[in-house]
CSV table of C-alpha atoms in Angstrom, one decimal:
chain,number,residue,atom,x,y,z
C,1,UNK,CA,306.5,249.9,274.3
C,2,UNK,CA,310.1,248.8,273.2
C,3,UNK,CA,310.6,246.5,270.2
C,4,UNK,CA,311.9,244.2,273.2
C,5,UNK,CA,308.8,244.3,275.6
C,6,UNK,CA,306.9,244.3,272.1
C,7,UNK,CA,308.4,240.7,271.0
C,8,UNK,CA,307.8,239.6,274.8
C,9,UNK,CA,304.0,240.2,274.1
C,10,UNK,CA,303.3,238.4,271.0
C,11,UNK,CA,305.2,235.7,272.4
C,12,UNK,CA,302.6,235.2,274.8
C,13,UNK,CA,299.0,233.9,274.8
C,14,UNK,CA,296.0,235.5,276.3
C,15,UNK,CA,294.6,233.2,278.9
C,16,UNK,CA,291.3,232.7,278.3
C,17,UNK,CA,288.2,231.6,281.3
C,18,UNK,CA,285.2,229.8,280.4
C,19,UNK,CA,282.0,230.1,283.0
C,20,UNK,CA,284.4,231.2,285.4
C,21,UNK,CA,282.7,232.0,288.9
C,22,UNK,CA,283.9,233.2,292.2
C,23,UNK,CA,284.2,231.2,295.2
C,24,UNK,CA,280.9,230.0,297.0
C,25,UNK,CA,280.6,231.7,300.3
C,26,UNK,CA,279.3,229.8,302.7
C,27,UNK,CA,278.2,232.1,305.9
C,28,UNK,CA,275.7,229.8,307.7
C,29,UNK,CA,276.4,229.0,311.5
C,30,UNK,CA,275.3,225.7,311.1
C,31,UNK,CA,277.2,224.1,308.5
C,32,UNK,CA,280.8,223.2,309.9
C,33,UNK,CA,283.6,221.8,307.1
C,34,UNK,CA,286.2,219.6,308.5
C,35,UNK,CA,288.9,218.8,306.6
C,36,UNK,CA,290.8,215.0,308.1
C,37,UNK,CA,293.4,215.6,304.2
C,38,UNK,CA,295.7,217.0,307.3
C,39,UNK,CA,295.7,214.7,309.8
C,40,UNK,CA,297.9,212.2,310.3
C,41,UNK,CA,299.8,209.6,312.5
C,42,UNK,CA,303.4,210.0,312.0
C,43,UNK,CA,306.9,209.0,314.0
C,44,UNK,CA,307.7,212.9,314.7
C,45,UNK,CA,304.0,213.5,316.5
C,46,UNK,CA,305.7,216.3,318.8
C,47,UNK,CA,307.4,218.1,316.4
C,48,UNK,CA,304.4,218.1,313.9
C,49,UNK,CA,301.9,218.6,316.9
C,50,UNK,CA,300.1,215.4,316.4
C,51,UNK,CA,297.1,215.3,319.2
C,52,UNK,CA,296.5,212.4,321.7
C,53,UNK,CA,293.6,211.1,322.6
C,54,UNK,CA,294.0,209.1,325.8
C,55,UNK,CA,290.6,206.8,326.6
C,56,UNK,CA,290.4,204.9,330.0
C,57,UNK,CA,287.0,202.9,330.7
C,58,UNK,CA,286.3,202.8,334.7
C,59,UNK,CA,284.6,200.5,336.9
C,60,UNK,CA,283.9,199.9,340.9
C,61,UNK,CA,287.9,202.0,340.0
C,62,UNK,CA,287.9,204.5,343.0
C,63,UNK,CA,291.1,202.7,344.6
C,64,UNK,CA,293.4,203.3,341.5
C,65,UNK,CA,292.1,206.8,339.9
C,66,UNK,CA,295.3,208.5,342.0
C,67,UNK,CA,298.0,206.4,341.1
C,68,UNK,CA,296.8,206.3,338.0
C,69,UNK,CA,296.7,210.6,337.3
C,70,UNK,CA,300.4,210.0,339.5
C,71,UNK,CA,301.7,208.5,336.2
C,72,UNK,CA,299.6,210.0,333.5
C,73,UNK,CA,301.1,213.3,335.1
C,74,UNK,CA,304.4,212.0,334.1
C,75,UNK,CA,304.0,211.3,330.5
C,76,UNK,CA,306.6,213.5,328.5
C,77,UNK,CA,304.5,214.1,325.9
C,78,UNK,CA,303.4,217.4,325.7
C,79,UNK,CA,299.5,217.7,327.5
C,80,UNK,CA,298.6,220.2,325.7
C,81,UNK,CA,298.2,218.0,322.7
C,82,UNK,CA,296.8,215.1,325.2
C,83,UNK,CA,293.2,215.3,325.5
C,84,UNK,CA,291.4,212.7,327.8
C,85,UNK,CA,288.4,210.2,328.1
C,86,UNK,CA,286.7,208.3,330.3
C,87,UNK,CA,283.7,206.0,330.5
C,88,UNK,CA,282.5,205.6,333.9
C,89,UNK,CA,279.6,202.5,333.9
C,90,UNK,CA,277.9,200.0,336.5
C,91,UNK,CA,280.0,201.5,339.0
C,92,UNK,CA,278.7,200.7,342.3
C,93,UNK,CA,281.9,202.5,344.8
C,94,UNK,CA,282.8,206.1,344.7
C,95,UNK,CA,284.7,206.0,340.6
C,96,UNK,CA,282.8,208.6,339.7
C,97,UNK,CA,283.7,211.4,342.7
C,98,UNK,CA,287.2,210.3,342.9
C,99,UNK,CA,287.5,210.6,339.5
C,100,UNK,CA,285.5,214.5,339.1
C,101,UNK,CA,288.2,215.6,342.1
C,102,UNK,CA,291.6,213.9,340.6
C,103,UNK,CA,290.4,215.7,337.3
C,104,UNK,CA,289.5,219.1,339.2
C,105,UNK,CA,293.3,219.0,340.8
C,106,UNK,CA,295.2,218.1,338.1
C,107,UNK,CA,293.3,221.0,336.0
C,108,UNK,CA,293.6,223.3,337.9
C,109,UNK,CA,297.6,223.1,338.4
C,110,UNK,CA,299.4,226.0,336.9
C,111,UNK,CA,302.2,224.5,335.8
C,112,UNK,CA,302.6,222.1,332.5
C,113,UNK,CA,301.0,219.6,334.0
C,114,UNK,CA,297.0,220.0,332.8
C,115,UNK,CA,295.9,218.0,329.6
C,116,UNK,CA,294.0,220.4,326.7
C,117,UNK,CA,290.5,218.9,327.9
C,118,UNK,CA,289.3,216.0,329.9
C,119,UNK,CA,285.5,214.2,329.0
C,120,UNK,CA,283.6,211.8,331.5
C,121,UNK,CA,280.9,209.8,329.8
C,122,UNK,CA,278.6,208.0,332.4
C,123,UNK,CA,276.8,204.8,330.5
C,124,UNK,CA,275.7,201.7,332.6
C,125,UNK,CA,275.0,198.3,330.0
C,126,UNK,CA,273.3,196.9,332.8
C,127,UNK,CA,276.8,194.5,333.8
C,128,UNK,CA,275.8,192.1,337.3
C,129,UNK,CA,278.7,190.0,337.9
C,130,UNK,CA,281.0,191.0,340.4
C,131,UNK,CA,284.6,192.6,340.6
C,132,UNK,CA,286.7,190.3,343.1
C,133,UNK,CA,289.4,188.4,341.3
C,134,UNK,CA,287.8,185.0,341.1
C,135,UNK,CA,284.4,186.1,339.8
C,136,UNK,CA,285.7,187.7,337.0
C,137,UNK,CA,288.7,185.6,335.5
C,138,UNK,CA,286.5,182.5,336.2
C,139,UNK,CA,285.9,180.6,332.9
C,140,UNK,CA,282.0,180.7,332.6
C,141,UNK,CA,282.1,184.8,333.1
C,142,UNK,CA,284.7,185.7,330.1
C,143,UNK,CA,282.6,185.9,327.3
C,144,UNK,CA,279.7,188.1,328.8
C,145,UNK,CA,282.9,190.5,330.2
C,146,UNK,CA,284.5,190.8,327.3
C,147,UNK,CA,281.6,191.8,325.5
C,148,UNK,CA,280.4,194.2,327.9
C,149,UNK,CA,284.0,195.8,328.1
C,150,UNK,CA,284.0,195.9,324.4
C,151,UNK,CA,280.3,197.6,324.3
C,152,UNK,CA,282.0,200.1,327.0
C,153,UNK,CA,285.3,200.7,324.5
C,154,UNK,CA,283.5,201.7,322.2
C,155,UNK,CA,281.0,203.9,323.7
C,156,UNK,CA,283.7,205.8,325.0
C,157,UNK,CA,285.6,205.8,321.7
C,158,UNK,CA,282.5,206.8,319.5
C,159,UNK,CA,281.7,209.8,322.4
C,160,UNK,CA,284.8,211.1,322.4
C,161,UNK,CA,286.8,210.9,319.2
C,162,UNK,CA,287.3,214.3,317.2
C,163,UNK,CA,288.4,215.1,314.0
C,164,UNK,CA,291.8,216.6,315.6
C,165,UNK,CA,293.0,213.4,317.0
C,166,UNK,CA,295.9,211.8,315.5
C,167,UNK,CA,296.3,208.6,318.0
C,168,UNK,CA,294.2,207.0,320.2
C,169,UNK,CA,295.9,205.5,323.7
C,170,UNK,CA,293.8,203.3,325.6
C,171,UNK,CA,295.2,203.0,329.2
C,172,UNK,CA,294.3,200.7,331.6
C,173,UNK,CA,293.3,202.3,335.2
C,174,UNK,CA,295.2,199.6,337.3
C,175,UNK,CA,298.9,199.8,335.7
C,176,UNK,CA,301.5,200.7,339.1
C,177,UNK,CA,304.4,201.6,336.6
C,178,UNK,CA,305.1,202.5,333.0
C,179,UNK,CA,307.9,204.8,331.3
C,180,UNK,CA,307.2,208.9,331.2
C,181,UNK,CA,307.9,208.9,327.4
C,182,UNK,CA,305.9,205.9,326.8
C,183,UNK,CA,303.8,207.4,323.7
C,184,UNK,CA,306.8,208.9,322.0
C,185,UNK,CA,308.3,205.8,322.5
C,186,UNK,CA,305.6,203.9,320.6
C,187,UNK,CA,304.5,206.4,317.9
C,188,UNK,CA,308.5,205.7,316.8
C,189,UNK,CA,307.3,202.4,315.7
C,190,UNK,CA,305.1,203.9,313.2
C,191,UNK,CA,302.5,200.8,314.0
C,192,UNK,CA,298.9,200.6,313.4
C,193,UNK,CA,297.8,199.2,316.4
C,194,UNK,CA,301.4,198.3,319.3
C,195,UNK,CA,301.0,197.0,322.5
C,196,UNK,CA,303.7,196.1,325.3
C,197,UNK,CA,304.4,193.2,327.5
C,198,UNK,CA,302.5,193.3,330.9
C,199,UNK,CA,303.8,191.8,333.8
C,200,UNK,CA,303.4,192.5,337.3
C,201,UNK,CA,305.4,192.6,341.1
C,202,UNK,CA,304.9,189.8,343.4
C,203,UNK,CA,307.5,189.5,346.0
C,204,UNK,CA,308.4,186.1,347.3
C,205,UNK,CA,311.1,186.0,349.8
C,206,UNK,CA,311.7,189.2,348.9
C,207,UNK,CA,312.4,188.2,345.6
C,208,UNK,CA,309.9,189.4,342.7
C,209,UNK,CA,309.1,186.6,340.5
C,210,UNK,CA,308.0,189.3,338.0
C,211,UNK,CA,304.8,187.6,337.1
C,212,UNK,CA,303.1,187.5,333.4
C,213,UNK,CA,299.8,188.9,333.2
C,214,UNK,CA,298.1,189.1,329.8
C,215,UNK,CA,297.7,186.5,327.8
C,216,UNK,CA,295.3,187.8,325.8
C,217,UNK,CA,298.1,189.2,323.6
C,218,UNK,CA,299.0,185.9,321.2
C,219,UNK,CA,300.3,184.8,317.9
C,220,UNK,CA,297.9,182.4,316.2
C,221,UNK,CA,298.4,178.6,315.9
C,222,UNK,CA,297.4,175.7,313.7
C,223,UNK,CA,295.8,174.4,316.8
C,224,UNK,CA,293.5,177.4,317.6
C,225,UNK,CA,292.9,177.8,313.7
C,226,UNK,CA,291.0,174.4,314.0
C,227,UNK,CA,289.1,174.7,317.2
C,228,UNK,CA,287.8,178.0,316.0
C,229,UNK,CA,286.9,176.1,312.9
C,230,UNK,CA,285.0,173.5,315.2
C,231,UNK,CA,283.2,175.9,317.1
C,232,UNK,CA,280.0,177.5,316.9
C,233,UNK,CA,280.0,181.0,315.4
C,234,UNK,CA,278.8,182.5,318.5
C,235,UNK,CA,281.6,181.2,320.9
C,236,UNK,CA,284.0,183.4,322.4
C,237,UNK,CA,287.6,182.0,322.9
C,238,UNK,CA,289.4,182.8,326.5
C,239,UNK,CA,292.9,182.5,326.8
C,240,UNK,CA,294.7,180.0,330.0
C,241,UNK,CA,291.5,178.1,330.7
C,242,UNK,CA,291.5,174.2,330.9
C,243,UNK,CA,288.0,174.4,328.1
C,244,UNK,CA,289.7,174.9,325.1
C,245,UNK,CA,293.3,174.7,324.0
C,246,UNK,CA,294.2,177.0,321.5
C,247,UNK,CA,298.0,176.4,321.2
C,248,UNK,CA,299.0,179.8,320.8
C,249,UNK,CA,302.5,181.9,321.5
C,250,UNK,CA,302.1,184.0,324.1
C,251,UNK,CA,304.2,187.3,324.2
C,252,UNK,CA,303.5,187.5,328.0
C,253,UNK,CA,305.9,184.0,328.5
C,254,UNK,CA,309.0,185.9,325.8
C,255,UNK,CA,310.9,189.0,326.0
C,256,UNK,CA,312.7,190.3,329.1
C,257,UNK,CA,312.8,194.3,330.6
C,258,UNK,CA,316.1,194.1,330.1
C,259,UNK,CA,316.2,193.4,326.9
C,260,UNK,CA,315.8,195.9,323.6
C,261,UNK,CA,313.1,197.6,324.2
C,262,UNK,CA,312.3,198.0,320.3
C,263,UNK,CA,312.1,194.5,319.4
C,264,UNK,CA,309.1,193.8,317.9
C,265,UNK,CA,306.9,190.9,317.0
C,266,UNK,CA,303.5,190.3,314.7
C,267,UNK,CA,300.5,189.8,316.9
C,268,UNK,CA,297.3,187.8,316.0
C,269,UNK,CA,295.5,189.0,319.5
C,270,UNK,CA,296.2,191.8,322.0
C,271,UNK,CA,295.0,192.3,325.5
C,272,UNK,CA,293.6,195.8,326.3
C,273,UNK,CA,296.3,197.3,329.4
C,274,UNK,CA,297.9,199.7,327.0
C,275,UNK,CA,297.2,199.7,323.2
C,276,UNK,CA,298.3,202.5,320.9
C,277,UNK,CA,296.0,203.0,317.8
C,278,UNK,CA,296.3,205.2,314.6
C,279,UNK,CA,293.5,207.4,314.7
C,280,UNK,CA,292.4,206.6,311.3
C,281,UNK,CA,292.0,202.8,312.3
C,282,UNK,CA,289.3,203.5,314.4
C,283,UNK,CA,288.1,206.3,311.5
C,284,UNK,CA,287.6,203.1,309.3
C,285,UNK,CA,285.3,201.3,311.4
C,286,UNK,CA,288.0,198.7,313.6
C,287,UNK,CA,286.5,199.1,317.1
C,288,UNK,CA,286.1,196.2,320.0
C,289,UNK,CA,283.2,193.4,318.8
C,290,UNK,CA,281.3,193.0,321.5
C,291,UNK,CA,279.7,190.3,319.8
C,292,UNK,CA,281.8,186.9,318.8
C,293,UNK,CA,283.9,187.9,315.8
C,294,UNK,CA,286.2,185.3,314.7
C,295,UNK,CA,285.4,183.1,317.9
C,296,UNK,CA,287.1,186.4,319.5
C,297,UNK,CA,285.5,189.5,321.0
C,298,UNK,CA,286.7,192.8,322.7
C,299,UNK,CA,290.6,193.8,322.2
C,300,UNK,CA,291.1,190.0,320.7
C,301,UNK,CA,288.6,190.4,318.1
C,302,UNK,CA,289.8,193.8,317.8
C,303,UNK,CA,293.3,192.5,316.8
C,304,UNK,CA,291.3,190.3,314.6
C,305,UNK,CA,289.0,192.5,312.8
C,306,UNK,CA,292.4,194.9,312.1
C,307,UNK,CA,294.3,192.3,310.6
C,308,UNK,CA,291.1,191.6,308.8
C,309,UNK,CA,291.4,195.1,307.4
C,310,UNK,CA,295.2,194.6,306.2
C,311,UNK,CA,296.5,196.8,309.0
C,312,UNK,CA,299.2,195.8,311.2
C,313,UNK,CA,299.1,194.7,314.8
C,314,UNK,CA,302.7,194.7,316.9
C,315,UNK,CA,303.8,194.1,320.3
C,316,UNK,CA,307.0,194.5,322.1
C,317,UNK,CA,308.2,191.7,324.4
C,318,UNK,CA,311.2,193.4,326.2
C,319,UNK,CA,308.9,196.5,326.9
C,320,UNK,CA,307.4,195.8,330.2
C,321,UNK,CA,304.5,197.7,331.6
C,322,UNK,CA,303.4,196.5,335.2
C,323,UNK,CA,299.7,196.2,336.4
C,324,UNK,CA,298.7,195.7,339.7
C,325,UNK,CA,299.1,191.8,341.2
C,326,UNK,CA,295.6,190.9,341.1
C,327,UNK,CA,296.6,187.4,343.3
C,328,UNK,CA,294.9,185.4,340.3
C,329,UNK,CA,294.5,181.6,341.4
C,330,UNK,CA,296.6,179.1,339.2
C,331,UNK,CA,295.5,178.5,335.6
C,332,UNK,CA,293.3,181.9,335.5
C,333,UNK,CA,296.6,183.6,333.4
């Protein structure tokens, strides 16, 4: 040793270990360790290979399952990161077949077009009244829906939610037109929970009114802050019926297609056409109350509950996704 590399070594300290042990070794087949430190919802999703969870519930829905894979076919994002799930329930028409063979064909492509993995949960809750337009916007059958869809969201949420999934995209079954990069779109809002504006084609004269159709998404008002106050606990609110005024800003009557599509605006309530969610919302125990929460239940009481929680909830007025024209009689939206 050299006076040099001698001097280098009594400058130096002998590290020392107390108990020191080696790794445990785990080698059971039964004991899985997941790790969610990792996971996260971010504004570069594709570049960091963030996965998509796309949830749809279905009911008496035979009529719209191939439009519907028409434009979930043309979402940009990459499907190999999009894994889908549906809740089939009380279905009393041919939803479940039609569904099993869209699936099948879209799978089975060998192009780019197949999603990672598709999931069909089948739960009835028992749900009577029927599907026709007047039945089930008709005042006295809106808070037994909504709880029932809510019960549904989340069965199909809690079924098929993994530890990989970054967002969660609920997706109605009866939208007729949205944009292809959609979800990149919203994940650049870095949002907890951002819906669009939903309107829909009618043509008069030729002419399409371009008709508003959920007014379930709202900002809260002074006026619906007392009325909830007034009611019983138990009550569940519905928007655009003559019972109970709320007084509330609808995004459905603002914002234009035309406009900027990024403008956004704070929501207090959110209808349930096309909501993306942070993964780790739902983690934390937000979900859809099928129960009265707030005076609100389902994606309203959602909204609700998330603000609750100090997340944020955002919608975006000039960005127009259109459902199907469901001829609605005056006052029912």
């Amino acid at each position: 040793m050299s006076s040099n590399e001698q001097s280098d070594w009594h400058g130096m300290q002998t590290p020392v270990l107390f108990n020191h042990h080696m790794p445990l070794e785990i080698n059971s087949t039964t004991i899985e360790h997941i790790d969610l430190n990792p996971i996260e919802s971010t504004p570069k999703a594709v570049a960091n290979g963030e996965r998509v969870l796309i949830l749809t519930p279905l009911r008496d829905a035979s009529e719209f399952i191939n439009k519907y894979f028409d434009l979930l076919s043309e979402l940009t994002y990459p499907h190999g990161l999009i894994d889908l799930g549906f809740l089939v329930g009380d279905s009393t028409d041919d939803t479940m077949a039609v569904l099993a063979a869209e699936l099948d064909r879209v799978q089975k492509r060998t192009d780019k077009i197949p999603f990672r993995s598709a999931k069909i949960i089948e739960k009835d809750f028992g749900v009577s009244h029927h599907q026709d337009v007047e039945d089930r916007h008709s005042f006295a059958a809106q808070g037994p829906r909504r709880k029932a869809i809510g019960k549904a969201r989340n069965y199909l949420l809690y079924s098929a939610l993994q530890p990989e999934h970054s967002w969660v995209y609920w997706r109605d079954v009866d939208i007729v037109d949205s944009p292809s990069a959609i979800l990149e779109d919203f994940m650049a809002h870095d949002r907890d929970i951002l819906v669009p504006n939903i309107w829909f084609h009618r043509y008069k004269d030729g002419v399409d009114i371009e008709g508003r159709f959920d007014y379930n998404s709202w900002q809260e008002s002074e006026v619906g802050l007392a009325l909830a106050a007034s009611l019983e606990k138990d009550v569940i609110l519905a928007e655009g019926y003559k019972e109970y005024v709320t007084g509330r800003t609808y995004m459905a009557k603002m914002g234009d297609w035309r406009g900027d599509k990024d403008e956004e605006i704070s929501l207090d309530g959110i209808g349930g056409v096309n909501i993306l969610v942070k993964a780790d919302v739902h983690r934390t125990g937000i979900n859809f109350p099928a129960y009265s929460f707030e005076n609100q239940a389902e994606t309203e009481g959602f909204a609700k509950m998330a603000k609750r929680a100090g997340y944020g909830v955002y919608g975006l007025p000039n960005y127009v996704v259109w459902h199907i024209d469901t001829d609605e009689k005056p006052g029912n939206a």
